[in-house]
Tab-separated table of C-alpha atoms in Angstrom:
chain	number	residue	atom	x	y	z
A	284	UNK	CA	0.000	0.000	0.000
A	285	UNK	CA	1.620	3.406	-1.019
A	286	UNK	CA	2.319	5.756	1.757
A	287	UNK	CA	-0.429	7.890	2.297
A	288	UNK	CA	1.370	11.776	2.939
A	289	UNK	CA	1.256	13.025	6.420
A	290	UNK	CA	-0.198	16.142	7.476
A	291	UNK	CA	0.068	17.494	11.149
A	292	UNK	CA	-3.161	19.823	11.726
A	293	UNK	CA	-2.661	21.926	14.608
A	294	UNK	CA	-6.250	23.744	15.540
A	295	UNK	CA	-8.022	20.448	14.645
A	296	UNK	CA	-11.070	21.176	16.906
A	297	UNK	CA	-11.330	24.652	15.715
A	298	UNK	CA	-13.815	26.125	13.334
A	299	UNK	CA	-11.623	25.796	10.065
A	300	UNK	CA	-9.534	22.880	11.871
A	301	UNK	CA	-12.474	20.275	11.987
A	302	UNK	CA	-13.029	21.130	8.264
A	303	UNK	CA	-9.445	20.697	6.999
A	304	UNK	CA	-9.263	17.291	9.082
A	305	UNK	CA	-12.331	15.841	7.453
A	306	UNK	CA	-11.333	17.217	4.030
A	307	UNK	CA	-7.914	16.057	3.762
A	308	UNK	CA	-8.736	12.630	5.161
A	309	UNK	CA	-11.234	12.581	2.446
A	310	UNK	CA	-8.282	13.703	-0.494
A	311	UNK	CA	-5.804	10.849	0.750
A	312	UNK	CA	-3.760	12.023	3.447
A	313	UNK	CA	-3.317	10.620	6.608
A	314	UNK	CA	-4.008	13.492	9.156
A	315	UNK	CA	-2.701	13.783	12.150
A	316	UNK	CA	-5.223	16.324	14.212
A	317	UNK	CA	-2.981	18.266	17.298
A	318	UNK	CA	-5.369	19.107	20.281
A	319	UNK	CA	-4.435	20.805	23.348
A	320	UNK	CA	-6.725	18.618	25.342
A	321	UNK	CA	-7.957	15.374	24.625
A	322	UNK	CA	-11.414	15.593	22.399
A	323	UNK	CA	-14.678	13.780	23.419
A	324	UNK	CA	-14.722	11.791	19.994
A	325	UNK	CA	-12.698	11.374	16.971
A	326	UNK	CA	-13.672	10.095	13.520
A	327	UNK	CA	-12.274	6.145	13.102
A	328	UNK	CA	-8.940	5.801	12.015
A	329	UNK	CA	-7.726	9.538	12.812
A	330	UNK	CA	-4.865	9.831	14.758
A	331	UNK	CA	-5.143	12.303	17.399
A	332	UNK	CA	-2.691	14.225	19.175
A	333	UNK	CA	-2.642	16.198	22.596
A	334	UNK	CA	-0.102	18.585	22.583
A	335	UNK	CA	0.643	22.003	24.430
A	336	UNK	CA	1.653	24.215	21.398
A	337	UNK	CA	2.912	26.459	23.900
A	338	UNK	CA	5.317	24.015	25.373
A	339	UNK	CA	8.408	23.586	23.549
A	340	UNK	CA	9.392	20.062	24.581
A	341	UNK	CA	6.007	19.201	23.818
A	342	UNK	CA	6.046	20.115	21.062
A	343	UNK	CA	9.329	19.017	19.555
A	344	UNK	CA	7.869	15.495	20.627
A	345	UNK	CA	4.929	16.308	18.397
A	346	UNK	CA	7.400	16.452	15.831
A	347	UNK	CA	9.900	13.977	16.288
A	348	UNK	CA	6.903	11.483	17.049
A	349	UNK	CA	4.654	12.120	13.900
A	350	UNK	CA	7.357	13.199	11.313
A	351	UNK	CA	4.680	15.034	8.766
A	352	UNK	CA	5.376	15.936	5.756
A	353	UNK	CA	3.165	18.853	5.857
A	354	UNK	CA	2.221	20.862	9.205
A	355	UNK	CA	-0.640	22.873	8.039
A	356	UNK	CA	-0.765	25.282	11.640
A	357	UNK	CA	-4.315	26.711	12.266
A	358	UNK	CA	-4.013	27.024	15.672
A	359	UNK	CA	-4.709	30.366	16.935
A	360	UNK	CA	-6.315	33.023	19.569
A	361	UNK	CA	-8.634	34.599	16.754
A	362	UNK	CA	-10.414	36.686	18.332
A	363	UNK	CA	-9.736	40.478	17.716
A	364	UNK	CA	-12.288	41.152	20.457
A	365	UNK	CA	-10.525	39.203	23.112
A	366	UNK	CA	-6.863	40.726	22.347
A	367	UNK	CA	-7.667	43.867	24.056
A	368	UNK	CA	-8.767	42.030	27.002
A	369	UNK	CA	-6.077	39.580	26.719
A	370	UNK	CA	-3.315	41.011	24.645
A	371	UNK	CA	-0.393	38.962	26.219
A	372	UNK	CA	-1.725	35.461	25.814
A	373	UNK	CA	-2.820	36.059	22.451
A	374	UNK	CA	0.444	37.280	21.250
A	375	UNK	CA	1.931	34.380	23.399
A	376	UNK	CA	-0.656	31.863	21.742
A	377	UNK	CA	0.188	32.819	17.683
A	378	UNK	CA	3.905	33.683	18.774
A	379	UNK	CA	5.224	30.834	20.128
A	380	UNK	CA	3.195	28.123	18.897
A	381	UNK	CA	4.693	29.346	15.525
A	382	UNK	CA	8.165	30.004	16.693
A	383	UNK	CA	8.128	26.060	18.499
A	384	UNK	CA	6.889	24.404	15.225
A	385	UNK	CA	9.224	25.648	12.474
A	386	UNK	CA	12.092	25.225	15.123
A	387	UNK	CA	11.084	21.852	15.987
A	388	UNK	CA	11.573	21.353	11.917
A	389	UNK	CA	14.583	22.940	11.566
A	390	UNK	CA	16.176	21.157	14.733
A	391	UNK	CA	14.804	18.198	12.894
A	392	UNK	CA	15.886	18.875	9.201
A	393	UNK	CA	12.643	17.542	8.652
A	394	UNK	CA	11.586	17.585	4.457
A	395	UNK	CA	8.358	19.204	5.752
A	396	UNK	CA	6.142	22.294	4.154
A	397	UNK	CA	4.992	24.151	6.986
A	398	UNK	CA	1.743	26.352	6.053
A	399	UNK	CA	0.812	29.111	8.497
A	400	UNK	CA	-2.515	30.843	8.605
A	401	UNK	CA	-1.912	34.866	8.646
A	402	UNK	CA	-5.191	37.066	8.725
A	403	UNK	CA	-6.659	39.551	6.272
A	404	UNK	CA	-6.289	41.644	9.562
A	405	UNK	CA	-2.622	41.385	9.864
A	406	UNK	CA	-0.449	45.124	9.651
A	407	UNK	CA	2.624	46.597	8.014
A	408	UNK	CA	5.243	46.964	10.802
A	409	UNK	CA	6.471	49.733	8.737
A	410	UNK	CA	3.059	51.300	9.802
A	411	UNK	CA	2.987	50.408	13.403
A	412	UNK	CA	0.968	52.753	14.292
A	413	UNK	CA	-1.878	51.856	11.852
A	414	UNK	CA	-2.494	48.648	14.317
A	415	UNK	CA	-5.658	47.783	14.559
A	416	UNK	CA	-5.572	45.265	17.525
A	417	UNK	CA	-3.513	43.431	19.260
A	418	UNK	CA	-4.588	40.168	17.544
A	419	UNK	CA	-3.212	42.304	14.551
A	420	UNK	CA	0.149	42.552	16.010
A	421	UNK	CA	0.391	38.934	17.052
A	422	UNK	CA	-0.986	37.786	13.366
A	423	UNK	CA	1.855	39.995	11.906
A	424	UNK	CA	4.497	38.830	14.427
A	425	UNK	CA	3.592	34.984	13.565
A	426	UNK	CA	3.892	35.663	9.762
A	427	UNK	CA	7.514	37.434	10.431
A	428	UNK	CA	8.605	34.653	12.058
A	429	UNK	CA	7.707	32.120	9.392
A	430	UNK	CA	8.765	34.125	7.101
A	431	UNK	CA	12.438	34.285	8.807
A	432	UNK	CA	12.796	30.987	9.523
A	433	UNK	CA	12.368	30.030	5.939
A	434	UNK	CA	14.943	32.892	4.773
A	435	UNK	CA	17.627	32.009	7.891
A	436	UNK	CA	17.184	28.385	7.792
A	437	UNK	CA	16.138	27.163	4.073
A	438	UNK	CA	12.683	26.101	5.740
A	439	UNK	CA	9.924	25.170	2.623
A	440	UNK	CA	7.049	27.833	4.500
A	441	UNK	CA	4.397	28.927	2.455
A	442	UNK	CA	1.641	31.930	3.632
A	443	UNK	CA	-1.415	31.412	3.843
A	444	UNK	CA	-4.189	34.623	4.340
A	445	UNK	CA	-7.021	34.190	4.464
A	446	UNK	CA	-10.298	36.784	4.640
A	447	UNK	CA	-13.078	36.514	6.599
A	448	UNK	CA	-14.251	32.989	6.640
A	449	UNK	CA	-17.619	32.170	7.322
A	450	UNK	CA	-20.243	29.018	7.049
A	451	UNK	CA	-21.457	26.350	9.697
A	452	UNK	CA	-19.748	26.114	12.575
A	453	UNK	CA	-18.188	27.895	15.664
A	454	UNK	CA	-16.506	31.006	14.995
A	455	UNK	CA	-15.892	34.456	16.326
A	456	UNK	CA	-16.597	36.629	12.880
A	457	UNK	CA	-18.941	38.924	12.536
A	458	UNK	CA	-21.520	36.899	10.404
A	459	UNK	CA	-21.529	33.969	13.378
A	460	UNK	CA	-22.189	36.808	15.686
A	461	UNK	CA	-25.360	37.984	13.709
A	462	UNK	CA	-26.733	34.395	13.010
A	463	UNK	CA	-26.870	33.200	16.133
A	464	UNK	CA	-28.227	36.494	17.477
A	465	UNK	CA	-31.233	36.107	14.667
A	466	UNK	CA	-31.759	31.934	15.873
A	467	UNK	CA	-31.902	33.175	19.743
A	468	UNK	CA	-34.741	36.003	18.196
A	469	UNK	CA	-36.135	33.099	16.635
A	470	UNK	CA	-36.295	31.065	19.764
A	471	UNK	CA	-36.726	33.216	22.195
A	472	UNK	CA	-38.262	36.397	20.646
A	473	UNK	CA	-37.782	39.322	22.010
A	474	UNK	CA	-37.024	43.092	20.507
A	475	UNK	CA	-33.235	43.994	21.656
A	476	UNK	CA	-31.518	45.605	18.526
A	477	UNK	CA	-28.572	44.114	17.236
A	478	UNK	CA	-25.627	46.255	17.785
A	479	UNK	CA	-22.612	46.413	15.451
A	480	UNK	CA	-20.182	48.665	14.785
A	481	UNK	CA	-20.627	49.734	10.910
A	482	UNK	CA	-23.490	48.715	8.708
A	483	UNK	CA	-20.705	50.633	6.068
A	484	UNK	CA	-17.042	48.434	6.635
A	485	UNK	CA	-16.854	45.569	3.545
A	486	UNK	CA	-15.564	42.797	4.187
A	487	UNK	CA	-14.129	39.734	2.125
A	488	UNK	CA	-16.173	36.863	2.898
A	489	UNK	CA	-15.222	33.062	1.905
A	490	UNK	CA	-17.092	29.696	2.998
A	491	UNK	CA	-14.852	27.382	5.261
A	492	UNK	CA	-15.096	24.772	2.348
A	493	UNK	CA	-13.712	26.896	-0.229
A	494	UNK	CA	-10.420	27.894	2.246
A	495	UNK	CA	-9.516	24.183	2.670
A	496	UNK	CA	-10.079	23.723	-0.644
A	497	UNK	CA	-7.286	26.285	-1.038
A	498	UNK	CA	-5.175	25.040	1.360
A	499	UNK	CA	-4.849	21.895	-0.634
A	500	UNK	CA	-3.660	24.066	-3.656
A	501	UNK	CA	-0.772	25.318	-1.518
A	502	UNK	CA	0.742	21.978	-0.127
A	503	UNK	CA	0.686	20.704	-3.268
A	504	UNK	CA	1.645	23.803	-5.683
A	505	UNK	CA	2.403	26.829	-3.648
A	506	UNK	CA	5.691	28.070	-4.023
A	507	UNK	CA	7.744	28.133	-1.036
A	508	UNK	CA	8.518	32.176	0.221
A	509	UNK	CA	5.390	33.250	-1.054
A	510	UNK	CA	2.025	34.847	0.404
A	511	UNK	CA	-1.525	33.728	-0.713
A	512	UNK	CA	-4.731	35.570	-0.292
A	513	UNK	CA	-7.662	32.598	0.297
A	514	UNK	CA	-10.207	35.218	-0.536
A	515	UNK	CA	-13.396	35.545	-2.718
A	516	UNK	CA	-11.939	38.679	-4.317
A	517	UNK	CA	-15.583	40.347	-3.432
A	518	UNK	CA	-16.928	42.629	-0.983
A	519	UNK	CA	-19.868	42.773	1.185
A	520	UNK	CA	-21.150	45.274	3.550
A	521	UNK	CA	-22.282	44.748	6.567
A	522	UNK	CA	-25.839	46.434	6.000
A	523	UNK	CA	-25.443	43.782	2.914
A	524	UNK	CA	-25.033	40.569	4.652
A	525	UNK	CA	-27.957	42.132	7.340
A	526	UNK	CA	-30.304	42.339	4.537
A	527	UNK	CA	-29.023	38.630	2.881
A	528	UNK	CA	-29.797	37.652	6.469
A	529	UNK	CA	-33.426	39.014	6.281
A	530	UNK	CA	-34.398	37.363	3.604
A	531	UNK	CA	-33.715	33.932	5.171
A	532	UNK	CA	-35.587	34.559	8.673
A	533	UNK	CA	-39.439	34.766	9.666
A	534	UNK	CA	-38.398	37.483	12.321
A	535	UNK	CA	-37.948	41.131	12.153
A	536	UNK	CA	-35.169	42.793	14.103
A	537	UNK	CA	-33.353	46.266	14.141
A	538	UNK	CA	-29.901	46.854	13.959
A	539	UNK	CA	-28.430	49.761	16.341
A	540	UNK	CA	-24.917	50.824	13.960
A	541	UNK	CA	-22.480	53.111	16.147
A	542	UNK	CA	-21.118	54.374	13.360
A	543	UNK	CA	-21.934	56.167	9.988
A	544	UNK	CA	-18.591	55.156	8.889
A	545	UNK	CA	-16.590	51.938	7.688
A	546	UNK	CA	-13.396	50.805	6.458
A	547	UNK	CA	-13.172	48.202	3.049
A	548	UNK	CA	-11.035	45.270	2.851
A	549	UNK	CA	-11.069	42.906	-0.554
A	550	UNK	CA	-8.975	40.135	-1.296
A	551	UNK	CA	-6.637	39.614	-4.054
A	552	UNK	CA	-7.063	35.944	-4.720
A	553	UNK	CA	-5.385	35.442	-8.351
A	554	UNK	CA	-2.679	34.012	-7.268
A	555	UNK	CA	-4.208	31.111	-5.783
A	556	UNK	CA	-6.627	30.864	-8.849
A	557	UNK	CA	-3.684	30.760	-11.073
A	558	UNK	CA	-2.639	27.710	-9.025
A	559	UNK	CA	-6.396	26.371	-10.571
A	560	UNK	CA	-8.246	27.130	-7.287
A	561	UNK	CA	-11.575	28.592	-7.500
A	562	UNK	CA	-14.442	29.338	-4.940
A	563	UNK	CA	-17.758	27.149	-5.912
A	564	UNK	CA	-20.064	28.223	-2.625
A	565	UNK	CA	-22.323	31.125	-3.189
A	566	UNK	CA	-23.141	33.841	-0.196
A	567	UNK	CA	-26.303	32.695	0.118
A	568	UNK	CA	-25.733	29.397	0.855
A	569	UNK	CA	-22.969	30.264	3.356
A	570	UNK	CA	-25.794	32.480	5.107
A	571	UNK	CA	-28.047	29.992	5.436
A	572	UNK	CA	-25.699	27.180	6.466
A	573	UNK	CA	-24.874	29.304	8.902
A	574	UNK	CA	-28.189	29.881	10.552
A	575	UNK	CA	-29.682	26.004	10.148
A	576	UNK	CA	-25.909	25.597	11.976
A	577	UNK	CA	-27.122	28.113	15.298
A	578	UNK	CA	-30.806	26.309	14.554
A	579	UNK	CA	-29.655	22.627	15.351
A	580	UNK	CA	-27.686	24.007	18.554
A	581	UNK	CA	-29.064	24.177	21.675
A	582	UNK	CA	-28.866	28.471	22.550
């Protein structure tokens, strides 16, 4: 039997984590899905590993033990929200977990890609003071350091950034936070507004299914050095997704914006199409996903 490749998966129970595992099992790898703490359940034949990415001997034995050929690293504090309360552990949390994998490699000399999810929300340290967040710093500071370790040590690193993913499943973004506020309005009624910042920023939204589709294109044809956008190369508002939102719910609700203005990010995803990548999942079916996802939960 040929030797199926082997891809480490840190972030496995996370929201694009769970999708990556399923998907690459499903294209012929043999994954190998890093948890920090043992999960309840794990599909049959997966082979799941506990491991403190914030504990260097820990996880050098990650890496020494599984020997991947691929570490595809989603493990992260993603939260912008959080960063200002927490701003030290999520620094600590994209930091070092980067900085102990692709030195566990290179103490190694392991033949291993190592693919590192940056955000559409990372900065220009040439334009520190245009920081957003701190999740933007630590996002920026985990890129730099894959980045360096691949120009220092000859490390095959490849970039991946990605926009604002969305579909079923748990996440922090902004169209997670409005579905499940419309399912609990659903449930439970009520007439709170909905507060959000902007109905005005634009965003660049992208299913979960389409990024790990993506992420396949890079393992297997991304060229080591560079950065790709995993983007739909469109823009939404936020008043926009609101009113896709409305058309897929009995209720009626009221948004309360703070702000008359709003920023606009869009991604730039040709170079990952001229690796023969291509989004397939509309919007609309991401939107409703999403909500029939908050419906089946108990909220």
């Amino acid at each position: 039997m040929k030797n199926l490749p082997k891809i480490l998966i840190t972030g496995a129970g996370g929201f694009i984590g769970q999708y990556a595992c399923r998907y690459f099992e499903e294209n012929g790898y043999k994954v190998y899905a890093a948890h920090r703490t043992h999960p309840p359940s794990a599909p049959k034949g997966r082979s799941v590993e506990v491991c403190n990415l914030l504990d260097r001997n820990q996880v050098r034995h990650l890496i020494k033990k599984v020997q991947p050929n691929i570490v595809l690293h989603l493990a992260a504090q993603n939260d912008a929200g959080q960063s200002w309360k927490s701003p030290v552990h999520t620094i600590e949390t994209n930091v070092l977990s980067t900085l102990y994998l692709v030195d566990a490699i290179r103490e190694m000399n392991l033949s291993c890609r190592f693919i590192t999810a940056g955000s559409a929300l990372q900065s220009d340290l040439n334009h520190i003071s245009a920081l957003p967040h701190p999740y933007s710093l630590s996002k920026t500071l985990q890129v730099l350091i894959a980045q360096a370790w691949e120009i220092l040590f000859q490390l095959d690193v490849v970039i991946a950034k990605p926009a604002n993913i969305i579909g079923p499943g748990p996440s922090h973004g902004i169209c997670s936070i409005l579905a499940k506020k419309i399912v609990e309005l659903e449930q439970r009624g009520g007439h709170d507004p909905i507060e959000i910042t902007s109905l005005k920023s634009r965003r660049d939204f992208l299913d979960v299914r389409d990024a790990v589709s993506g992420l396949k294109y890079l393992i297997e044809d991304g060229k080591n050095g560079e950065v790709y956008e995993i983007a739909s190369g469109v823009s939404l508002s936020i008043g926009e997704v609101i009113d896709y939102f409305k058309t897929l719910t009995p209720v009626q609700f009221t948004i309360h914006s703070h702000s008359d203005q709003g920023d606009c990010f869009t991604g730039s995803p040709q170079k990952l199409m001229d690796l023969g990548w291509k989004p397939k999942i509309p919007f609309e079916q991401s939107f409703e996903d999403l909500l029939n996802y908050y419906r089946n939960q108990i909220i």
